[in-house]
Amino acid sequence: MKEKGISQYKLIKEYKISTGQLDRLRKNGNVSTYTLNQLCKILDCRLEDIATYTEDKE
């Protein structure tokens, strides 16, 4: 995000990404594929640049 000059504030206010989704991202929680897709578009990056798949060990 720093490289692209996009802050969390800008994601919330200009791109309408919810604070809940951002909080889940920070805490490695569940995030919708829609949100991941939007972030990739906003940041002009690939999914693997912002997320890693891990299996649920329950």
N, CA, C and O atoms as a GROMACS GRO file, in nm:
protein
  232
    1MET      N    1   0.083  -0.118   0.000
    1MET     CA    2   0.000   0.000   0.000
    1MET      C    3   0.087   0.125   0.000
    1MET      O    4   0.055   0.224  -0.066
    2LYS      N    5   0.198   0.120   0.074
    2LYS     CA    6   0.286   0.237   0.077
    2LYS      C    7   0.340   0.269  -0.061
    2LYS      O    8   0.344   0.385  -0.102
    3GLU      N    9   0.381   0.164  -0.134
    3GLU     CA   10   0.435   0.185  -0.269
    3GLU      C   11   0.333   0.252  -0.360
    3GLU      O   12   0.371   0.329  -0.449
    4LYS      N   13   0.207   0.224  -0.340
    4LYS     CA   14   0.100   0.279  -0.424
    4LYS      C   15   0.046   0.411  -0.370
    4LYS      O   16  -0.037   0.475  -0.434
    5GLY      N   17   0.092   0.451  -0.252
    5GLY     CA   18   0.045   0.576  -0.192
    5GLY      C   19  -0.100   0.571  -0.147
    5GLY      O   20  -0.172   0.671  -0.154
    6ILE      N   21  -0.142   0.453  -0.101
    6ILE     CA   22  -0.282   0.436  -0.058
    6ILE      C   23  -0.284   0.400   0.090
    6ILE      O   24  -0.225   0.300   0.132
    7SER      N   25  -0.351   0.481   0.168
    7SER     CA   26  -0.362   0.458   0.312
    7SER      C   27  -0.490   0.380   0.343
    7SER      O   28  -0.578   0.366   0.258
    8GLN      N   29  -0.499   0.332   0.466
    8GLN     CA   30  -0.622   0.266   0.509
    8GLN      C   31  -0.737   0.366   0.507
    8GLN      O   32  -0.850   0.330   0.471
    9TYR      N   33  -0.710   0.488   0.544
    9TYR     CA   34  -0.813   0.592   0.541
    9TYR      C   35  -0.868   0.608   0.399
    9TYR      O   36  -0.989   0.619   0.379
   10LYS      N   37  -0.778   0.610   0.301
   10LYS     CA   38  -0.820   0.626   0.162
   10LYS      C   39  -0.902   0.504   0.116
   10LYS      O   40  -0.999   0.518   0.042
   11LEU      N   41  -0.863   0.385   0.161
   11LEU     CA   42  -0.940   0.264   0.126
   11LEU      C   43  -1.083   0.275   0.179
   11LEU      O   44  -1.178   0.235   0.112
   12ILE      N   45  -1.096   0.329   0.298
   12ILE     CA   46  -1.228   0.341   0.361
   12ILE      C   47  -1.310   0.451   0.296
   12ILE      O   48  -1.424   0.429   0.256
   13LYS      N   49  -1.253   0.568   0.285
   13LYS     CA   50  -1.328   0.686   0.238
   13LYS      C   51  -1.348   0.691   0.087
   13LYS      O   52  -1.458   0.720   0.040
   14GLU      N   53  -1.243   0.664   0.011
   14GLU     CA   54  -1.254   0.677  -0.135
   14GLU      C   55  -1.296   0.548  -0.204
   14GLU      O   56  -1.368   0.552  -0.304
   15TYR      N   57  -1.252   0.435  -0.152
   15TYR     CA   58  -1.281   0.308  -0.220
   15TYR      C   59  -1.390   0.227  -0.151
   15TYR      O   60  -1.427   0.120  -0.199
   16LYS      N   61  -1.441   0.277  -0.039
   16LYS     CA   62  -1.553   0.215   0.033
   16LYS      C   63  -1.526   0.073   0.080
   16LYS      O   64  -1.616  -0.011   0.083
   17ILE      N   65  -1.401   0.046   0.118
   17ILE     CA   66  -1.368  -0.083   0.179
   17ILE      C   67  -1.407  -0.069   0.327
   17ILE      O   68  -1.371   0.029   0.391
   18SER      N   69  -1.481  -0.165   0.381
   18SER     CA   70  -1.532  -0.152   0.518
   18SER      C   71  -1.420  -0.166   0.621
   18SER      O   72  -1.321  -0.236   0.600
   19THR      N   73  -1.440  -0.099   0.732
   19THR     CA   74  -1.343  -0.108   0.841
   19THR      C   75  -1.337  -0.251   0.895
   19THR      O   76  -1.232  -0.296   0.939
   20GLY      N   77  -1.450  -0.320   0.892
   20GLY     CA   78  -1.454  -0.460   0.938
   20GLY      C   79  -1.366  -0.549   0.852
   20GLY      O   80  -1.293  -0.634   0.904
   21GLN      N   81  -1.372  -0.531   0.721
   21GLN     CA   82  -1.289  -0.612   0.631
   21GLN      C   83  -1.141  -0.581   0.655
   21GLN      O   84  -1.058  -0.672   0.660
   22LEU      N   85  -1.108  -0.454   0.671
   22LEU     CA   86  -0.968  -0.416   0.696
   22LEU      C   87  -0.920  -0.472   0.830
   22LEU      O   88  -0.805  -0.516   0.841
   23ASP      N   89  -1.007  -0.471   0.930
   23ASP     CA   90  -0.972  -0.527   1.060
   23ASP      C   91  -0.945  -0.676   1.049
   23ASP      O   92  -0.849  -0.726   1.108
   24ARG      N   93  -1.029  -0.747   0.975
   24ARG     CA   94  -1.009  -0.891   0.956
   24ARG      C   95  -0.879  -0.918   0.881
   24ARG      O   96  -0.809  -1.015   0.911
   25LEU      N   97  -0.846  -0.834   0.784
   25LEU     CA   98  -0.718  -0.849   0.714
   25LEU      C   99  -0.600  -0.834   0.810
   25LEU      O  100  -0.505  -0.912   0.806
   26ARG      N  101  -0.607  -0.732   0.895
   26ARG     CA  102  -0.498  -0.708   0.991
   26ARG      C  103  -0.483  -0.824   1.088
   26ARG      O  104  -0.372  -0.855   1.132
   27LYS      N  105  -0.594  -0.889   1.121
   27LYS     CA  106  -0.592  -0.998   1.220
   27LYS      C  107  -0.587  -1.136   1.154
   27LYS      O  108  -0.608  -1.237   1.221
   28ASN      N  109  -0.558  -1.141   1.024
   28ASN     CA  110  -0.554  -1.267   0.949
   28ASN      C  111  -0.684  -1.346   0.961
   28ASN      O  112  -0.683  -1.468   0.969
   29GLY      N  113  -0.796  -1.275   0.961
   29GLY     CA  114  -0.927  -1.339   0.967
   29GLY      C  115  -0.981  -1.368   0.829
   29GLY      O  116  -0.913  -1.350   0.728
   30ASN      N  117  -1.106  -1.412   0.824
   30ASN     CA  118  -1.172  -1.442   0.697
   30ASN      C  119  -1.208  -1.312   0.626
   30ASN      O  120  -1.264  -1.220   0.686
   31VAL      N  121  -1.176  -1.307   0.498
   31VAL     CA  122  -1.206  -1.190   0.416
   31VAL      C  123  -1.274  -1.240   0.290
   31VAL      O  124  -1.236  -1.343   0.235
   32SER      N  125  -1.374  -1.168   0.244
   32SER     CA  126  -1.448  -1.211   0.126
   32SER      C  127  -1.362  -1.203   0.000
   32SER      O  128  -1.270  -1.121  -0.009
   33THR      N  129  -1.393  -1.289  -0.095
   33THR     CA  130  -1.321  -1.286  -0.222
   33THR      C  131  -1.351  -1.156  -0.297
   33THR      O  132  -1.267  -1.107  -0.373
   34TYR      N  133  -1.469  -1.100  -0.274
   34TYR     CA  134  -1.502  -0.972  -0.336
   34TYR      C  135  -1.404  -0.863  -0.288
   34TYR      O  136  -1.353  -0.785  -0.368
   35THR      N  137  -1.380  -0.859  -0.158
   35THR     CA  138  -1.288  -0.760  -0.102
   35THR      C  139  -1.146  -0.782  -0.155
   35THR      O  140  -1.079  -0.685  -0.192
   36LEU      N  141  -1.101  -0.906  -0.160
   36LEU     CA  142  -0.968  -0.935  -0.214
   36LEU      C  143  -0.957  -0.890  -0.359
   36LEU      O  144  -0.855  -0.834  -0.400
   37ASN      N  145  -1.061  -0.914  -0.436
   37ASN     CA  146  -1.063  -0.872  -0.576
   37ASN      C  147  -1.056  -0.719  -0.586
   37ASN      O  148  -0.981  -0.665  -0.668
   38GLN      N  149  -1.135  -0.651  -0.503
   38GLN     CA  150  -1.133  -0.505  -0.504
   38GLN      C  151  -0.996  -0.450  -0.468
   38GLN      O  152  -0.947  -0.356  -0.531
   39LEU      N  153  -0.934  -0.508  -0.366
   39LEU     CA  154  -0.801  -0.463  -0.326
   39LEU      C  155  -0.698  -0.484  -0.437
   39LEU      O  156  -0.611  -0.399  -0.459
   40CYS      N  157  -0.708  -0.596  -0.506
   40CYS     CA  158  -0.616  -0.621  -0.618
   40CYS      C  159  -0.634  -0.516  -0.728
   40CYS      O  160  -0.537  -0.469  -0.786
   41LYS      N  161  -0.758  -0.481  -0.756
   41LYS     CA  162  -0.784  -0.376  -0.856
   41LYS      C  163  -0.729  -0.242  -0.811
   41LYS      O  164  -0.662  -0.173  -0.888
   42ILE      N  165  -0.757  -0.204  -0.686
   42ILE     CA  166  -0.714  -0.076  -0.632
   42ILE      C  167  -0.562  -0.066  -0.631
   42ILE      O  168  -0.505   0.036  -0.671
   43LEU      N  169  -0.496  -0.173  -0.586
   43LEU     CA  170  -0.351  -0.171  -0.571
   43LEU      C  171  -0.277  -0.215  -0.697
   43LEU      O  172  -0.154  -0.214  -0.702
   44ASP      N  173  -0.354  -0.255  -0.800
   44ASP     CA  174  -0.296  -0.303  -0.925
   44ASP      C  175  -0.192  -0.412  -0.898
   44ASP      O  176  -0.076  -0.402  -0.936
   45CYS      N  177  -0.239  -0.517  -0.828
   45CYS     CA  178  -0.150  -0.627  -0.792
   45CYS      C  179  -0.223  -0.760  -0.811
   45CYS      O  180  -0.340  -0.764  -0.847
   46ARG      N  181  -0.151  -0.866  -0.786
   46ARG     CA  182  -0.208  -1.001  -0.795
   46ARG      C  183  -0.248  -1.047  -0.655
   46ARG      O  184  -0.196  -0.997  -0.555
   47LEU      N  185  -0.338  -1.144  -0.650
   47LEU     CA  186  -0.386  -1.196  -0.522
   47LEU      C  187  -0.268  -1.243  -0.434
   47LEU      O  188  -0.266  -1.218  -0.314
   48GLU      N  189  -0.172  -1.311  -0.496
   48GLU     CA  190  -0.061  -1.362  -0.417
   48GLU      C  191   0.026  -1.251  -0.357
   48GLU      O  192   0.106  -1.277  -0.268
   49ASP      N  193   0.010  -1.129  -0.405
   49ASP     CA  194   0.083  -1.016  -0.348
   49ASP      C  195   0.023  -0.970  -0.214
   49ASP      O  196   0.091  -0.906  -0.134
   50ILE      N  197  -0.104  -1.003  -0.191
   50ILE     CA  198  -0.168  -0.954  -0.069
   50ILE      C  199  -0.225  -1.065   0.019
   50ILE      O  200  -0.267  -1.038   0.132
   51ALA      N  201  -0.228  -1.190  -0.028
   51ALA     CA  202  -0.288  -1.297   0.051
   51ALA      C  203  -0.213  -1.428   0.032
   51ALA      O  204  -0.148  -1.451  -0.070
   52THR      N  205  -0.224  -1.513   0.134
   52THR     CA  206  -0.166  -1.646   0.129
   52THR      C  207  -0.273  -1.745   0.170
   52THR      O  208  -0.344  -1.723   0.268
   53TYR      N  209  -0.286  -1.855   0.097
   53TYR     CA  210  -0.384  -1.957   0.130
   53TYR      C  211  -0.325  -2.047   0.238
   53TYR      O  212  -0.213  -2.096   0.227
   54THR      N  213  -0.403  -2.069   0.344
   54THR     CA  214  -0.366  -2.164   0.449
   54THR      C  215  -0.487  -2.251   0.478
   54THR      O  216  -0.600  -2.203   0.477
   55GLU      N  217  -0.463  -2.378   0.502
   55GLU     CA  218  -0.573  -2.470   0.533
   55GLU      C  219  -0.621  -2.449   0.676
   55GLU      O  220  -0.543  -2.422   0.766
   56ASP      N  221  -0.751  -2.461   0.694
   56ASP     CA  222  -0.810  -2.454   0.826
   56ASP      C  223  -0.783  -2.584   0.897
   56ASP      O  224  -0.817  -2.691   0.844
   57LYS      N  225  -0.723  -2.580   1.013
   57LYS     CA  226  -0.682  -2.701   1.087
   57LYS      C  227  -0.783  -2.745   1.191
   57LYS      O  228  -0.744  -2.809   1.289
   58GLU      N  229  -0.909  -2.714   1.175
   58GLU     CA  230  -1.011  -2.753   1.274
   58GLU      C  231  -1.048  -2.895   1.264
   58GLU      O  232  -1.132  -2.943   1.340
   0.00000   0.00000   0.00000
